Amino acid sequence: MKKLLTFVVILSCLGLFSCGIKGHNRAELRPVNADDERIYGDIGGPARQTKNVYPDDETGKTAERILKIKEKMYPKQ
């Protein structure tokens, strides 16, 4: 009985390990749009995105709003 159990364990281990031998049972995963230049741009080229440019805060309303939010979140004790 012990020999049979050992044989079954060895056989099952060999069966499990044989899936990866010599590259068998390996699927090549390739993205759907891998060659699309509109999505990924030129390989090795510069980025196509531009840096976000925000207008200057001439009236100071944004700075006041930020200050009010900070005071509300972190009140002085």
PDB file of C-alpha atoms in Angstrom:
ATOM      1  CA  MET A   1       0.000   0.000   0.000  1.00  0.00           C
ATOM      2  CA  LYS A   2       2.835   2.376   0.861  1.00  0.00           C
ATOM      3  CA  LYS A   3       4.533   1.690  -2.493  1.00  0.00           C
ATOM      4  CA  LEU A   4       1.295   2.396  -4.354  1.00  0.00           C
ATOM      5  CA  LEU A   5       0.798   5.696  -2.517  1.00  0.00           C
ATOM      6  CA  THR A   6       4.401   6.725  -3.243  1.00  0.00           C
ATOM      7  CA  PHE A   7       3.964   5.817  -6.912  1.00  0.00           C
ATOM      8  CA  VAL A   8       0.758   7.874  -7.176  1.00  0.00           C
ATOM      9  CA  VAL A   9       2.369  10.895  -5.523  1.00  0.00           C
ATOM     10  CA  ILE A  10       5.418  10.741  -7.800  1.00  0.00           C
ATOM     11  CA  LEU A  11       3.276  10.243 -10.888  1.00  0.00           C
ATOM     12  CA  SER A  12       1.023  13.178 -10.009  1.00  0.00           C
ATOM     13  CA  CYS A  13       4.043  15.436  -9.351  1.00  0.00           C
ATOM     14  CA  LEU A  14       5.570  14.511 -12.701  1.00  0.00           C
ATOM     15  CA  GLY A  15       2.250  15.165 -14.389  1.00  0.00           C
ATOM     16  CA  LEU A  16       1.970  18.603 -12.833  1.00  0.00           C
ATOM     17  CA  PHE A  17       5.550  19.598 -13.566  1.00  0.00           C
ATOM     18  CA  SER A  18       5.408  18.438 -17.178  1.00  0.00           C
ATOM     19  CA  CYS A  19       3.090  21.287 -18.161  1.00  0.00           C
ATOM     20  CA  GLY A  20       5.960  23.781 -18.315  1.00  0.00           C
ATOM     21  CA  ILE A  21       8.607  21.610 -20.001  1.00  0.00           C
ATOM     22  CA  LYS A  22      10.077  23.068 -23.225  1.00  0.00           C
ATOM     23  CA  GLY A  23       7.548  25.881 -23.390  1.00  0.00           C
ATOM     24  CA  HIS A  24       4.467  23.731 -23.796  1.00  0.00           C
ATOM     25  CA  ASN A  25       1.145  24.983 -22.553  1.00  0.00           C
ATOM     26  CA  ARG A  26       2.127  28.646 -22.656  1.00  0.00           C
ATOM     27  CA  ALA A  27      -0.238  31.203 -24.153  1.00  0.00           C
ATOM     28  CA  GLU A  28       1.167  34.359 -25.682  1.00  0.00           C
ATOM     29  CA  LEU A  29      -0.668  37.266 -24.103  1.00  0.00           C
ATOM     30  CA  ARG A  30      -0.811  40.230 -26.448  1.00  0.00           C
ATOM     31  CA  PRO A  31      -2.870  43.370 -25.867  1.00  0.00           C
ATOM     32  CA  VAL A  32      -5.638  44.062 -28.353  1.00  0.00           C
ATOM     33  CA  ASN A  33      -4.296  47.469 -29.370  1.00  0.00           C
ATOM     34  CA  ALA A  34      -0.558  46.795 -29.021  1.00  0.00           C
ATOM     35  CA  ASP A  35       0.322  48.340 -32.392  1.00  0.00           C
ATOM     36  CA  ASP A  36      -1.999  51.339 -32.168  1.00  0.00           C
ATOM     37  CA  GLU A  37       0.091  54.528 -32.341  1.00  0.00           C
ATOM     38  CA  ARG A  38      -2.915  56.647 -31.365  1.00  0.00           C
ATOM     39  CA  ILE A  39      -3.034  54.959 -27.947  1.00  0.00           C
ATOM     40  CA  TYR A  40       0.620  54.206 -27.179  1.00  0.00           C
ATOM     41  CA  GLY A  41       2.461  56.661 -29.437  1.00  0.00           C
ATOM     42  CA  ASP A  42       5.758  55.873 -31.099  1.00  0.00           C
ATOM     43  CA  ILE A  43       7.814  53.280 -29.264  1.00  0.00           C
ATOM     44  CA  GLY A  44      10.889  55.020 -27.866  1.00  0.00           C
ATOM     45  CA  GLY A  45       9.567  58.426 -28.909  1.00  0.00           C
ATOM     46  CA  PRO A  46       8.592  61.378 -26.754  1.00  0.00           C
ATOM     47  CA  ALA A  47       5.329  61.462 -24.856  1.00  0.00           C
ATOM     48  CA  ARG A  48       2.372  62.874 -26.750  1.00  0.00           C
ATOM     49  CA  GLN A  49       0.622  64.293 -23.713  1.00  0.00           C
ATOM     50  CA  THR A  50       1.000  67.939 -22.913  1.00  0.00           C
ATOM     51  CA  LYS A  51       1.495  69.315 -19.455  1.00  0.00           C
ATOM     52  CA  ASN A  52      -1.650  70.756 -17.883  1.00  0.00           C
ATOM     53  CA  VAL A  53      -1.486  74.537 -17.879  1.00  0.00           C
ATOM     54  CA  TYR A  54      -3.784  76.384 -15.517  1.00  0.00           C
ATOM     55  CA  PRO A  55      -4.540  80.108 -15.692  1.00  0.00           C
ATOM     56  CA  ASP A  56      -3.016  82.355 -13.044  1.00  0.00           C
ATOM     57  CA  ASP A  57      -5.158  83.226 -10.039  1.00  0.00           C
ATOM     58  CA  GLU A  58      -5.401  86.984 -10.586  1.00  0.00           C
ATOM     59  CA  THR A  59      -8.303  87.648  -8.217  1.00  0.00           C
ATOM     60  CA  GLY A  60      -7.054  85.463  -5.355  1.00  0.00           C
ATOM     61  CA  LYS A  61     -10.356  83.599  -5.008  1.00  0.00           C
ATOM     62  CA  THR A  62      -8.697  80.217  -5.433  1.00  0.00           C
ATOM     63  CA  ALA A  63      -6.151  80.935  -2.710  1.00  0.00           C
ATOM     64  CA  GLU A  64      -8.936  82.068  -0.356  1.00  0.00           C
ATOM     65  CA  ARG A  65     -10.931  78.913  -1.075  1.00  0.00           C
ATOM     66  CA  ILE A  66      -7.914  76.725  -0.410  1.00  0.00           C
ATOM     67  CA  LEU A  67      -7.296  78.530   2.879  1.00  0.00           C
ATOM     68  CA  LYS A  68     -10.930  78.051   3.970  1.00  0.00           C
ATOM     69  CA  ILE A  69     -10.762  74.324   3.176  1.00  0.00           C
ATOM     70  CA  LYS A  70      -7.538  73.961   5.159  1.00  0.00           C
ATOM     71  CA  GLU A  71      -9.042  75.792   8.141  1.00  0.00           C
ATOM     72  CA  LYS A  72     -12.114  73.587   8.009  1.00  0.00           C
ATOM     73  CA  MET A  73     -10.138  70.334   7.780  1.00  0.00           C
ATOM     74  CA  TYR A  74      -7.382  71.284  10.235  1.00  0.00           C
ATOM     75  CA  PRO A  75      -8.826  73.712  12.804  1.00  0.00           C
ATOM     76  CA  LYS A  76      -6.432  75.545  15.079  1.00  0.00           C
ATOM     77  CA  GLN A  77      -6.669  74.267  18.632  1.00  0.00           C
TER      78      GLN A  77
END
